[in-house]
Short mmCIF file of C-alpha atoms (C1' of nucleotides) in Angstrom, two decimals:
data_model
loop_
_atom_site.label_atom_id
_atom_site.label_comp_id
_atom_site.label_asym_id
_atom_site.label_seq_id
_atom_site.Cartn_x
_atom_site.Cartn_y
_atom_site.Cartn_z
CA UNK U 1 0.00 0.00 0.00
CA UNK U 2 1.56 3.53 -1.07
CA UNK U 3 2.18 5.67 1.88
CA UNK U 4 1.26 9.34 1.66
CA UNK U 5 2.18 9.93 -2.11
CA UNK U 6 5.66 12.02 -1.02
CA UNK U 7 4.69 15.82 -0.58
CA UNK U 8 5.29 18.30 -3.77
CA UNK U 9 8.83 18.76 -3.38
CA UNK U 10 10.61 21.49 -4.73
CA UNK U 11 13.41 19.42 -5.41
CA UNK U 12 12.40 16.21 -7.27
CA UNK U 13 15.58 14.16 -8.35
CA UNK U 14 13.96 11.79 -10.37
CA UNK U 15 11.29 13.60 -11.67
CA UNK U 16 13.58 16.25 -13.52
CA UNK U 17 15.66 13.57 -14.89
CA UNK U 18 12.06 11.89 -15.97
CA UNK U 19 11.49 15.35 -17.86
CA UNK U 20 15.02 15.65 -19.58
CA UNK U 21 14.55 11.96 -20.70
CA UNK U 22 11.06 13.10 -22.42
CA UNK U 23 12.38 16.35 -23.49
CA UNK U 24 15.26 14.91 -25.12
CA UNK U 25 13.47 11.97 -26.91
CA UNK U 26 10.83 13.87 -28.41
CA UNK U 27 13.80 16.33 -29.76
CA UNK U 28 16.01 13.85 -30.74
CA UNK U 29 12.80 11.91 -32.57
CA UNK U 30 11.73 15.43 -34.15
CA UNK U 31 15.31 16.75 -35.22
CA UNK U 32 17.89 13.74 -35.04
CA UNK U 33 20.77 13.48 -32.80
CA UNK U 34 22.81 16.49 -34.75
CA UNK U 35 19.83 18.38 -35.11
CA UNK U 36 18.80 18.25 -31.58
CA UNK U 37 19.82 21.22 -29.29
CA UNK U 38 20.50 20.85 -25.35
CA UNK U 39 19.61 23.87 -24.62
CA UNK U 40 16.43 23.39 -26.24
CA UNK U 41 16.02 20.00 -24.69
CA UNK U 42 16.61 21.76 -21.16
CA UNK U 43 14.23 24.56 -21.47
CA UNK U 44 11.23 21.96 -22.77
CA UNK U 45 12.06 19.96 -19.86
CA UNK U 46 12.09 23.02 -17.79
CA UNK U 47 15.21 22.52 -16.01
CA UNK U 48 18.31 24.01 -16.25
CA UNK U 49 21.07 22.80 -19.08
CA UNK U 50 23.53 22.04 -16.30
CA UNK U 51 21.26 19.31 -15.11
CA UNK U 52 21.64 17.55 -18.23
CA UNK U 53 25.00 17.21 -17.87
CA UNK U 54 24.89 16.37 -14.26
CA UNK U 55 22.33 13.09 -14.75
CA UNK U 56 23.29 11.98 -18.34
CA UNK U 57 27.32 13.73 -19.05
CA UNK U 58 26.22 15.13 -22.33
CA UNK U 59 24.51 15.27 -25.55
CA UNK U 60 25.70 12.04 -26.87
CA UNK U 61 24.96 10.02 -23.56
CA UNK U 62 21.42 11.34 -22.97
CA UNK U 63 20.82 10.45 -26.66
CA UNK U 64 22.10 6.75 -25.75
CA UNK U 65 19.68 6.57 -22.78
CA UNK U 66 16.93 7.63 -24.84
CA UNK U 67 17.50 4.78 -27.08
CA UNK U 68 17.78 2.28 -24.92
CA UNK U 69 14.51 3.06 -23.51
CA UNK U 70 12.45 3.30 -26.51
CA UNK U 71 13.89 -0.07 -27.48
CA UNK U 72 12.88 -1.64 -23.62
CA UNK U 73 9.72 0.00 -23.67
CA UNK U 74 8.86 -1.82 -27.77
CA UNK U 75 10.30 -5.05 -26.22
CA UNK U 76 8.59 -4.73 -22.81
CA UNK U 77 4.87 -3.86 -24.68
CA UNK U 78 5.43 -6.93 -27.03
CA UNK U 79 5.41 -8.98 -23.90
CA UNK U 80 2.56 -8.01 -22.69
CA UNK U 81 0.31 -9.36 -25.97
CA UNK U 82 0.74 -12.88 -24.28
CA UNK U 83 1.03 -15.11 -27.86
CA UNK U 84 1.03 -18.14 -25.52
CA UNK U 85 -2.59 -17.59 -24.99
CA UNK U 86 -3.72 -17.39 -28.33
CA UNK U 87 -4.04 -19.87 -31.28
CA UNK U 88 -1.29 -19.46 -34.11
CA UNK U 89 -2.93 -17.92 -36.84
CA UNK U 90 -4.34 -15.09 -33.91
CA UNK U 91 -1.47 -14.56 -32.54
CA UNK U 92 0.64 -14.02 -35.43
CA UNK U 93 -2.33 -11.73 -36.46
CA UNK U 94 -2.25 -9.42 -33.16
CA UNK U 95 1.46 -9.13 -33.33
CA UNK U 96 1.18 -7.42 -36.81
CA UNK U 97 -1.84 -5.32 -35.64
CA UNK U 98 0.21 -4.31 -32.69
CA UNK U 99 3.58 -3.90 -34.28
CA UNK U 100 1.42 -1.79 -36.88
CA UNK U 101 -0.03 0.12 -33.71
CA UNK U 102 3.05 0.72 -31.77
CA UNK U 103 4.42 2.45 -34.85
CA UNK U 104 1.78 4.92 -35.40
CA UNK U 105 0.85 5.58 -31.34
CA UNK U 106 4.71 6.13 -31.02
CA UNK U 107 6.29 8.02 -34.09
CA UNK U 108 9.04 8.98 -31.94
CA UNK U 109 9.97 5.51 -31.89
CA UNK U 110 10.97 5.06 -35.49
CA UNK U 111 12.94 8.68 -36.00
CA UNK U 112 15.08 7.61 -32.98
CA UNK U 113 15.62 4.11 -34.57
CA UNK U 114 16.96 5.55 -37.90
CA UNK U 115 19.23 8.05 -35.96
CA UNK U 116 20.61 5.15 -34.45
CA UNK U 117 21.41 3.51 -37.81
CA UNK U 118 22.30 6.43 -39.49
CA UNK U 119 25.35 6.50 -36.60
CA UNK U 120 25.72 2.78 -37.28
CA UNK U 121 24.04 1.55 -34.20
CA UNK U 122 26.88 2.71 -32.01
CA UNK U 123 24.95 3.51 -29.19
CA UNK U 124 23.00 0.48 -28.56
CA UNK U 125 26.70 -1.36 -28.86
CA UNK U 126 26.84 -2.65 -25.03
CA UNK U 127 23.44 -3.00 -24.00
CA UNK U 128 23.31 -6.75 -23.07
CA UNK U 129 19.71 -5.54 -21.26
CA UNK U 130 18.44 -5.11 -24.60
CA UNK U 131 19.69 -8.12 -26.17
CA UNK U 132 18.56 -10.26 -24.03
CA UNK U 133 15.30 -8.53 -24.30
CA UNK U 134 15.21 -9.52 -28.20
CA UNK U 135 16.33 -12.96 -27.65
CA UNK U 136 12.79 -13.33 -25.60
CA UNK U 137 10.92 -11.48 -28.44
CA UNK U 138 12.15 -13.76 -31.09
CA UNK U 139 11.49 -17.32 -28.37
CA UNK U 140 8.00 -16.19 -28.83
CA UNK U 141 7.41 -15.54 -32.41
CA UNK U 142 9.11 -18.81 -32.83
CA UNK U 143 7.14 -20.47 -30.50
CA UNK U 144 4.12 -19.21 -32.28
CA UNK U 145 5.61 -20.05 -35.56
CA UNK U 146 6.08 -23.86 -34.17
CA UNK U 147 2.70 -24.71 -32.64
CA UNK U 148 1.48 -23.21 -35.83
CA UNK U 149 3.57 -25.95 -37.86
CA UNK U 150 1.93 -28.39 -34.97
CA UNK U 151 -1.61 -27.78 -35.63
CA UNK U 152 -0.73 -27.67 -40.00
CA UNK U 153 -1.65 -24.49 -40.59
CA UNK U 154 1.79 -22.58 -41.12
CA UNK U 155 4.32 -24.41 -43.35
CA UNK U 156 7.45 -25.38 -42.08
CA UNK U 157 10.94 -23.87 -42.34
CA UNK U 158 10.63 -20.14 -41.59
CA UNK U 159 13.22 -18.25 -39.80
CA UNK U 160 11.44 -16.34 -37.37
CA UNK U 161 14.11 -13.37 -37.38
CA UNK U 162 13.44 -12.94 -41.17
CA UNK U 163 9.48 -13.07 -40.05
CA UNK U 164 9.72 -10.34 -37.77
CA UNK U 165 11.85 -8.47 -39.67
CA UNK U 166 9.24 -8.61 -42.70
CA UNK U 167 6.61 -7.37 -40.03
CA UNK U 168 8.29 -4.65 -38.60
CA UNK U 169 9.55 -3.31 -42.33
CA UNK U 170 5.70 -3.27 -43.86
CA UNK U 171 4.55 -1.14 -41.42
CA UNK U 172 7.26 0.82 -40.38
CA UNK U 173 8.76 1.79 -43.95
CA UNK U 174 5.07 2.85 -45.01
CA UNK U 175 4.94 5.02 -41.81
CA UNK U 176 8.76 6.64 -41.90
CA UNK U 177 8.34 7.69 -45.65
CA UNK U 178 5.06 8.97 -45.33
CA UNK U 179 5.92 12.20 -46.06
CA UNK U 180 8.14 11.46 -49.28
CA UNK U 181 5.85 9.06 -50.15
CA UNK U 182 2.61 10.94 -50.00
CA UNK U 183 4.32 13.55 -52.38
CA UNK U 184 5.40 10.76 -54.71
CA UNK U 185 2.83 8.53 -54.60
CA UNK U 186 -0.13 11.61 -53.93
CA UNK U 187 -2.35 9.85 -52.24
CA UNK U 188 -2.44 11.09 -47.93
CA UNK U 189 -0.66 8.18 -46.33
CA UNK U 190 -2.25 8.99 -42.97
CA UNK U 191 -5.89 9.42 -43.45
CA UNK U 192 -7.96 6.86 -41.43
CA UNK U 193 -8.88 4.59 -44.51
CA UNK U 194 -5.28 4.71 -45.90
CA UNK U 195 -3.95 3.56 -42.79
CA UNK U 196 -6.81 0.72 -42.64
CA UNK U 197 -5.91 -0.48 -46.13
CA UNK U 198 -2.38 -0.75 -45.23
CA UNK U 199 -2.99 -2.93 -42.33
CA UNK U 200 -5.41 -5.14 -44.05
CA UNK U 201 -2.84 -5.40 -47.16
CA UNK U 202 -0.25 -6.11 -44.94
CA UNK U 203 -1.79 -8.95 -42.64
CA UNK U 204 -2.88 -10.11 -45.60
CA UNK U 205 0.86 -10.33 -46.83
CA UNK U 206 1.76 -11.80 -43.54
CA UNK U 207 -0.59 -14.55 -43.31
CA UNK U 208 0.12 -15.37 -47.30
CA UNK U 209 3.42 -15.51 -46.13
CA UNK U 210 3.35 -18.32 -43.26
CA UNK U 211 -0.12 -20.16 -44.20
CA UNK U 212 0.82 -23.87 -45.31
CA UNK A 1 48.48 6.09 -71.53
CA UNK A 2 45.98 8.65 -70.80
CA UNK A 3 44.47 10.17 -74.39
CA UNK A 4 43.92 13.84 -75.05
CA UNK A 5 40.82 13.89 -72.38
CA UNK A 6 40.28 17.16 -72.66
CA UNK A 7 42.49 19.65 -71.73
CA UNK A 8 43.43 20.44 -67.80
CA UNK A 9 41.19 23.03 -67.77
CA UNK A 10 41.69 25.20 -64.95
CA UNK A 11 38.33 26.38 -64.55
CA UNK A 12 35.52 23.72 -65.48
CA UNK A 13 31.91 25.23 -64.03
CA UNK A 14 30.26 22.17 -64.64
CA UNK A 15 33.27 19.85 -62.89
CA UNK A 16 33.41 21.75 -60.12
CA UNK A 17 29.39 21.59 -59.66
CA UNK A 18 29.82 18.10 -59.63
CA UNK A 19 32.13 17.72 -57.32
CA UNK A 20 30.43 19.28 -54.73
CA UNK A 21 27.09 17.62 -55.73
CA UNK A 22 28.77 14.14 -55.55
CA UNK A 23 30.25 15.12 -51.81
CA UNK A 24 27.20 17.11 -50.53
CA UNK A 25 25.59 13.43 -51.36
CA UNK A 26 28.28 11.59 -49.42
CA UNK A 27 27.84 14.13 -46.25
CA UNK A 28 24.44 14.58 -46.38
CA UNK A 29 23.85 10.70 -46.37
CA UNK A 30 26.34 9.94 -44.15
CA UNK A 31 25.64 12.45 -41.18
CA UNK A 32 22.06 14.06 -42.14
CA UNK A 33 21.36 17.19 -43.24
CA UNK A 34 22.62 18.94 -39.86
CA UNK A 35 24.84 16.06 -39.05
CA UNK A 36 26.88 17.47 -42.30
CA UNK A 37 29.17 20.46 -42.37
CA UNK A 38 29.30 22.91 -45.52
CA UNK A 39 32.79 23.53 -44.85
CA UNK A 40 33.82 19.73 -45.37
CA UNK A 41 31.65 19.43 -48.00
CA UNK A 42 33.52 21.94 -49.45
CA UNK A 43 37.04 20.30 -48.75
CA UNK A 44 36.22 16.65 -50.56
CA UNK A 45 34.54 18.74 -53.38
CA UNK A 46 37.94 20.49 -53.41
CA UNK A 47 35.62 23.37 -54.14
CA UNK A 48 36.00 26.90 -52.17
CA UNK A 49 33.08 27.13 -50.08
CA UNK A 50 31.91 30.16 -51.94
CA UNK A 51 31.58 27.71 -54.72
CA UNK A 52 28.11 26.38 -52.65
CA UNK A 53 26.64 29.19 -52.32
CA UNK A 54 27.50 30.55 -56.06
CA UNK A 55 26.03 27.42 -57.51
CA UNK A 56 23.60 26.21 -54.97
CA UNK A 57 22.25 28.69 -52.84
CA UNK A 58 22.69 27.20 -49.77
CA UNK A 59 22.62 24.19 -47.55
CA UNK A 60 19.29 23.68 -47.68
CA UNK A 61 18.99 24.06 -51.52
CA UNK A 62 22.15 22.06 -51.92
CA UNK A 63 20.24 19.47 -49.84
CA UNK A 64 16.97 19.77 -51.98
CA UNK A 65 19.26 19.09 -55.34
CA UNK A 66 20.94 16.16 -54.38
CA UNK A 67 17.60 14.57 -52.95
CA UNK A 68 16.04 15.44 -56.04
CA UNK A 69 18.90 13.71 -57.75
CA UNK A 70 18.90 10.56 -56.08
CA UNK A 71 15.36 10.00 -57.00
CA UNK A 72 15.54 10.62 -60.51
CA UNK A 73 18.74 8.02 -60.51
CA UNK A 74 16.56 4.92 -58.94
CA UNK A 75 13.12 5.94 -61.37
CA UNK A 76 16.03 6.41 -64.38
CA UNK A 77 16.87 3.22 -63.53
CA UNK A 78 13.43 1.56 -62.89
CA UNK A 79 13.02 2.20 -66.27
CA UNK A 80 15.33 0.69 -67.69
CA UNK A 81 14.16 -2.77 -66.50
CA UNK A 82 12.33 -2.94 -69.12
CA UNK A 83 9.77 -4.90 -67.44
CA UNK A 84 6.85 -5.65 -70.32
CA UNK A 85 9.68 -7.33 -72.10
CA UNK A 86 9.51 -10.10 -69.96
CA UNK A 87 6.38 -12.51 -68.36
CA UNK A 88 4.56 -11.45 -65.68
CA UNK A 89 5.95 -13.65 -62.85
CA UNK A 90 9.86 -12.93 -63.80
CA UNK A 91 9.04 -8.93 -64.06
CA UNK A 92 8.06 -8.96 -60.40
CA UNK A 93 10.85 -10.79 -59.42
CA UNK A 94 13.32 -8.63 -61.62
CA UNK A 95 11.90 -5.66 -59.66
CA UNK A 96 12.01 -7.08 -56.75
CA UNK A 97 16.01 -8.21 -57.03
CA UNK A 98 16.24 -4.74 -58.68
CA UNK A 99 15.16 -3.01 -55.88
CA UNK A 100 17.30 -5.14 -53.54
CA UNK A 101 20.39 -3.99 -55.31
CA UNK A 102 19.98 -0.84 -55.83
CA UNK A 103 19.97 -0.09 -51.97
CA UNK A 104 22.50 -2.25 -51.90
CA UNK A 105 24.78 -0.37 -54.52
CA UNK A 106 23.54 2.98 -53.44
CA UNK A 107 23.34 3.19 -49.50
CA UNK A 108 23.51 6.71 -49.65
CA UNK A 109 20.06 6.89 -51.12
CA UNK A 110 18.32 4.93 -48.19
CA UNK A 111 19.83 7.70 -45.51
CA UNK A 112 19.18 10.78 -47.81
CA UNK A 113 15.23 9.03 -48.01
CA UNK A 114 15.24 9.10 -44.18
CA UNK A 115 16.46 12.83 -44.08
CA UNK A 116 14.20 13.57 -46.41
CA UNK A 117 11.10 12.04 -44.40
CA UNK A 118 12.83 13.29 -40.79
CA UNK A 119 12.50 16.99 -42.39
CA UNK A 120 8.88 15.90 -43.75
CA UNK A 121 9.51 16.04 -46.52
CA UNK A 122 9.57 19.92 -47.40
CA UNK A 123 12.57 19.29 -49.72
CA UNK A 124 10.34 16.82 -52.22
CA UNK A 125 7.62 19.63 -52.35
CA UNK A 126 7.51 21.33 -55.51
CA UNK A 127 9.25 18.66 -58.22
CA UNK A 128 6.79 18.14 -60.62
CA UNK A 129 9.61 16.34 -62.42
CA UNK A 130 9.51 13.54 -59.74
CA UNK A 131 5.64 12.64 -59.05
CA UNK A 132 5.82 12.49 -63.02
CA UNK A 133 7.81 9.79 -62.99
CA UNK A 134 7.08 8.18 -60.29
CA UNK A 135 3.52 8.52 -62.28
CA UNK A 136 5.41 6.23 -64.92
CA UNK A 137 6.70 3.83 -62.46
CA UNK A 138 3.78 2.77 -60.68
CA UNK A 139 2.15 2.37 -64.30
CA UNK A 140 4.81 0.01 -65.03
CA UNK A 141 4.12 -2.04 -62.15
CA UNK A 142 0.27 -1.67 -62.78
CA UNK A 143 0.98 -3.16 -66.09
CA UNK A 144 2.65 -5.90 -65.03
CA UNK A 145 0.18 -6.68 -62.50
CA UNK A 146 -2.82 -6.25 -65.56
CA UNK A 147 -0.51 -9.00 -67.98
CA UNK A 148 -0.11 -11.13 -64.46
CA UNK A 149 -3.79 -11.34 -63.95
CA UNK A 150 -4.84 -11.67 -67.23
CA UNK A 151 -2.45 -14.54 -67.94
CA UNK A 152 -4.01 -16.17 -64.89
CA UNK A 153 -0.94 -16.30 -62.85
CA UNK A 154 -1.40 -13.17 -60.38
CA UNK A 155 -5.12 -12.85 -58.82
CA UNK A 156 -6.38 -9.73 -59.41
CA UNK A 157 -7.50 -6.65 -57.38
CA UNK A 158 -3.62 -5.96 -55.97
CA UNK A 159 -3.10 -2.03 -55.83
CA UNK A 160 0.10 -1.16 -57.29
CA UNK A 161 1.06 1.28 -54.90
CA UNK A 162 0.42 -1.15 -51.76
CA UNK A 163 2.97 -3.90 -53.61
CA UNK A 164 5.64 -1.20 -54.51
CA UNK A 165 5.30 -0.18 -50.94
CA UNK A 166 5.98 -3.61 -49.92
CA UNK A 167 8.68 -4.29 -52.16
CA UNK A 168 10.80 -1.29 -51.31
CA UNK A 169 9.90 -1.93 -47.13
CA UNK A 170 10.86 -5.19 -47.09
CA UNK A 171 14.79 -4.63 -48.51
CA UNK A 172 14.73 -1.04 -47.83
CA UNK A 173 13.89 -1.64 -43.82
CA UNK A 174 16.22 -4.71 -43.41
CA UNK A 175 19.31 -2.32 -44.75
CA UNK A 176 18.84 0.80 -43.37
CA UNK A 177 18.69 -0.98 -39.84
CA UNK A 178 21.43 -3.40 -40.50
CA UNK A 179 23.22 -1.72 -37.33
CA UNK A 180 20.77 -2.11 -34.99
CA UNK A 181 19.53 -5.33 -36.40
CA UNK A 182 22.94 -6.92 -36.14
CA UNK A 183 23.18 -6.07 -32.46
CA UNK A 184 19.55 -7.22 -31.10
CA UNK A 185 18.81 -10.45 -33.16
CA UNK A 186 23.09 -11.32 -32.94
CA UNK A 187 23.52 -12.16 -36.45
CA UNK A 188 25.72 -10.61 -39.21
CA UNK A 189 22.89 -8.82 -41.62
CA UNK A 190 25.39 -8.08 -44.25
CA UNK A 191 27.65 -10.93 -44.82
CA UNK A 192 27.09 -12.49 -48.49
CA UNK A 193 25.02 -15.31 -47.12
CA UNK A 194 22.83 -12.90 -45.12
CA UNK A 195 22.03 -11.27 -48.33
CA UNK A 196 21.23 -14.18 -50.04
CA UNK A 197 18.50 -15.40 -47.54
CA UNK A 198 17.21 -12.55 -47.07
CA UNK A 199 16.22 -11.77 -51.19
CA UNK A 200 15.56 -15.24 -51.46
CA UNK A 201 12.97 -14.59 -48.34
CA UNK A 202 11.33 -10.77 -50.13
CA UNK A 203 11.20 -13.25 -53.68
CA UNK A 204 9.28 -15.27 -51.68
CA UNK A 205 7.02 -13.18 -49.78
CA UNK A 206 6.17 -10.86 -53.06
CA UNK A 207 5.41 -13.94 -54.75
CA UNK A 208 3.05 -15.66 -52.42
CA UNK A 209 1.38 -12.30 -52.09
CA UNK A 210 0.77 -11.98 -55.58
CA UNK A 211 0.19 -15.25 -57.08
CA UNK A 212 -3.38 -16.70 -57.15
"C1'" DG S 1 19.65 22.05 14.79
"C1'" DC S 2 23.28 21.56 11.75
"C1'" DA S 3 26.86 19.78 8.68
"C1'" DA S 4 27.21 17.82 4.27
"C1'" DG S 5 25.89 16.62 0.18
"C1'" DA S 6 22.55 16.85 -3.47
"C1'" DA S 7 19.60 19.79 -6.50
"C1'" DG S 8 19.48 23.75 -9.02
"C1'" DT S 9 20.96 28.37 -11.30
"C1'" DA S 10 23.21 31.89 -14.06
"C1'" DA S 11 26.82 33.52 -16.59
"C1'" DC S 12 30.51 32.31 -19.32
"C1'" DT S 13 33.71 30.32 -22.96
"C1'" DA S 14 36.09 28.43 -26.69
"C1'" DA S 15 35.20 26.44 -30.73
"C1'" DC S 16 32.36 26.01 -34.52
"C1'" DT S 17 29.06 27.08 -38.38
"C1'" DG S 18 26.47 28.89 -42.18
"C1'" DG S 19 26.97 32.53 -44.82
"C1'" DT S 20 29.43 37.01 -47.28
"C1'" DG S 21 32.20 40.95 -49.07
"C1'" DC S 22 35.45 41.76 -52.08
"C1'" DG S 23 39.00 41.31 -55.04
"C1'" DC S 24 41.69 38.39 -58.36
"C1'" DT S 25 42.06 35.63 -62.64
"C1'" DA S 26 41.07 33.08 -66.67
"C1'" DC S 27 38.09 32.59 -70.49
"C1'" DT S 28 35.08 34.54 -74.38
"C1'" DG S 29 32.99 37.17 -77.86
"C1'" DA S 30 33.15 41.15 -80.58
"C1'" DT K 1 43.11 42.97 -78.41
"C1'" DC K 2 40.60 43.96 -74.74
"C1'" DA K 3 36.51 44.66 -71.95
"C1'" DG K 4 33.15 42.08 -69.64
"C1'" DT K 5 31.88 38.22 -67.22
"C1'" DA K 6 31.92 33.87 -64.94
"C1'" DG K 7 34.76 30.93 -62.02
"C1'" DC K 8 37.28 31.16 -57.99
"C1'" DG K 9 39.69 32.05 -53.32
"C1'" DC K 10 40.72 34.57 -49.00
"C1'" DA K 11 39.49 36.39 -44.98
"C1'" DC K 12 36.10 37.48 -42.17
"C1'" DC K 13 31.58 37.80 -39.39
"C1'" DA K 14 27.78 37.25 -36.32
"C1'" DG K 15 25.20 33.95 -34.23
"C1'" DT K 16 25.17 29.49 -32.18
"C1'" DT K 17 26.55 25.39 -29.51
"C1'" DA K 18 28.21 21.86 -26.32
"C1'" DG K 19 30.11 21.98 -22.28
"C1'" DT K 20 31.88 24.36 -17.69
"C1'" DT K 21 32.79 27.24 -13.57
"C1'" DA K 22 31.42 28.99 -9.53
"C1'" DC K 23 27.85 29.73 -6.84
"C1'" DT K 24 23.23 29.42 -4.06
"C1'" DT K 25 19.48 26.78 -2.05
"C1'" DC K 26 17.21 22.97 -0.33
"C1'" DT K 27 16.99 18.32 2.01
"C1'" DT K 28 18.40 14.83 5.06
"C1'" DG K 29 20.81 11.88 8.36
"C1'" DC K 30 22.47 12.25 12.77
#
DNA sequence: GCAAGAAGTAACTAACTGGTGCGCTACTGA
DNA sequence: TCAGTAGCGCACCAGTTAGTTACTTCTTGC
């Protein structure tokens, strides 16, 4: 049972690092790592620059932390859809619906992910948290992937990496070039019945994909 | 031994504007469009900086023309597939090995996309020249797609945009997050093997999506 | 109640960055 | 031949930027 809450302090640790870490990944998500400012990150958190410094040591390290987060917060939510409980074909379903989901409820998610590739993944390079993290995600897409061999209704033989990977790139390279490709392509990416036919078209690639 | 050429000259407008257009593409791709520093840009063009703004404007503009560029290469390209030379079922797979290479051969075009899309896109805006042929292109795979289902082979009702879509996402996305692909799932993404599975895996998926 | 350390602030700095003013030089057309 | 122009280079600027120094203020354990 939570004990009196902790009176408004004026001083509040944790909570000014918790506003940094949002300031900072919704600037780094909007203007990249280079494009990012710390003073602007500071003032949006409203705390002072020198704080920045103090929790995280500088730009480069706060941008690190950011990352690892998004990626343990992805990995921590994709837990939580509890495959186990669901037949195959259903599961496999929800996972695309939610990867789909994620994507659009958290666009920060994918700029931060291509600033991390377009600096060659060199922050992520020592998080063994995260790896581990993966290693579950991809137990349980192959687990789903096996009782769905089981019961005959996904063919054999598919590498559940290259699975996920296919998931994650139909909804997330739709979403990340939505701007380009709504110019190219002129048709609005983002209006509700675009977004619908993208998810139908791509479960429907997914399940063409792994049905036996 | 080296043949007349054309003379050493020591002022070449159109060399020069090159030069920086070829290094703006290699800076702007490799750090972002704030990531990347007129000044060096300058220094692998072996260009004076002035040379920039003389011929370009500015950053942003110099930005604008190599992104412009870099589309026109790939749709230049796309053409030349000459795709209605060939059945149905081995045009899609052309494209789709096409498209596989060419971000492949040209991974500056995949990070200059993602600037392009983490600034929204306001560089795209006005080129006519671009939605035109990317007008062409998708009419080239709309054609294929007509041949496909009137041959029998391809069932119909597949929207051409939705399957380009797909066939860029699912080489583009496993490339431009090779670095933090290769660190969460623990597996080299871009040794030759790697590539192989991983073509032979979007061959498959675009053709069970397609075929009827 | 008080010392000590943690939280927080403001002002500063050294280096950098996009962009220019201005003059020099080679080519070109008449 | 020679004036005009386009290509080019130097030196500079004003604003910005990550990071720091030196300080004050609050909180807490004893």
């Amino acid at each position: 049972m939570r004990v009196v809450e902790e009176q408004p302090r004026t001083r509040d640790a944790s909570a000014t690092r918790a506003r940094i870490l949002a300031a900072a990944k919704s600037e780094f998500a909007r203007l990249g790592l280079a494009g990012a400012r710390v003073d602007e990150i500071a003032k949006r958190a409203c705390a002072n620059k020198r704080m920045i410094y103090h929790y995280f040591g500088g730009k480069e390290d706060l941008f690190r932390t950011v990352l690892v987060e998004a990626y343990l917060d992805i990995r921590s939510a994709e837990q939580d859809l509890e495959l186990d409980h669901l037949p195959p074909r259903e599961a496999l379903e929800r996972l695309v619906r939610f990867t789909w989901a994620y994507c659009l409820d958290n666009p920060e998610f994918i700029t931060l992910v291509n600033s991390a590739n377009l600096h060659r993944g060199k922050h992520l390079k020592e998080s063994e948290r995260l790896r581990s993290a993966s290693r579950r995600f991809v137990s349980m897409v192959q687990e789903v992937l096996d009782r769905g061999v089981a019961d005959g209704v996904f063919r054999p033989g598919i590498d559940p990496v290259q699975l996920n990977i296919t998931i994650a790139a139909i909804g997330y390279y739709y979403l990340t070039n939505r701007f380009t490709g709504t110019i190219l392509f002129e048709r609005d990416f983002m209006n509700s019945k675009a977004l619908e036919s993208r998810l139908d078209f791509n479960i429907d690639t997914v399940m063409r994909l792994v049905l036996s």
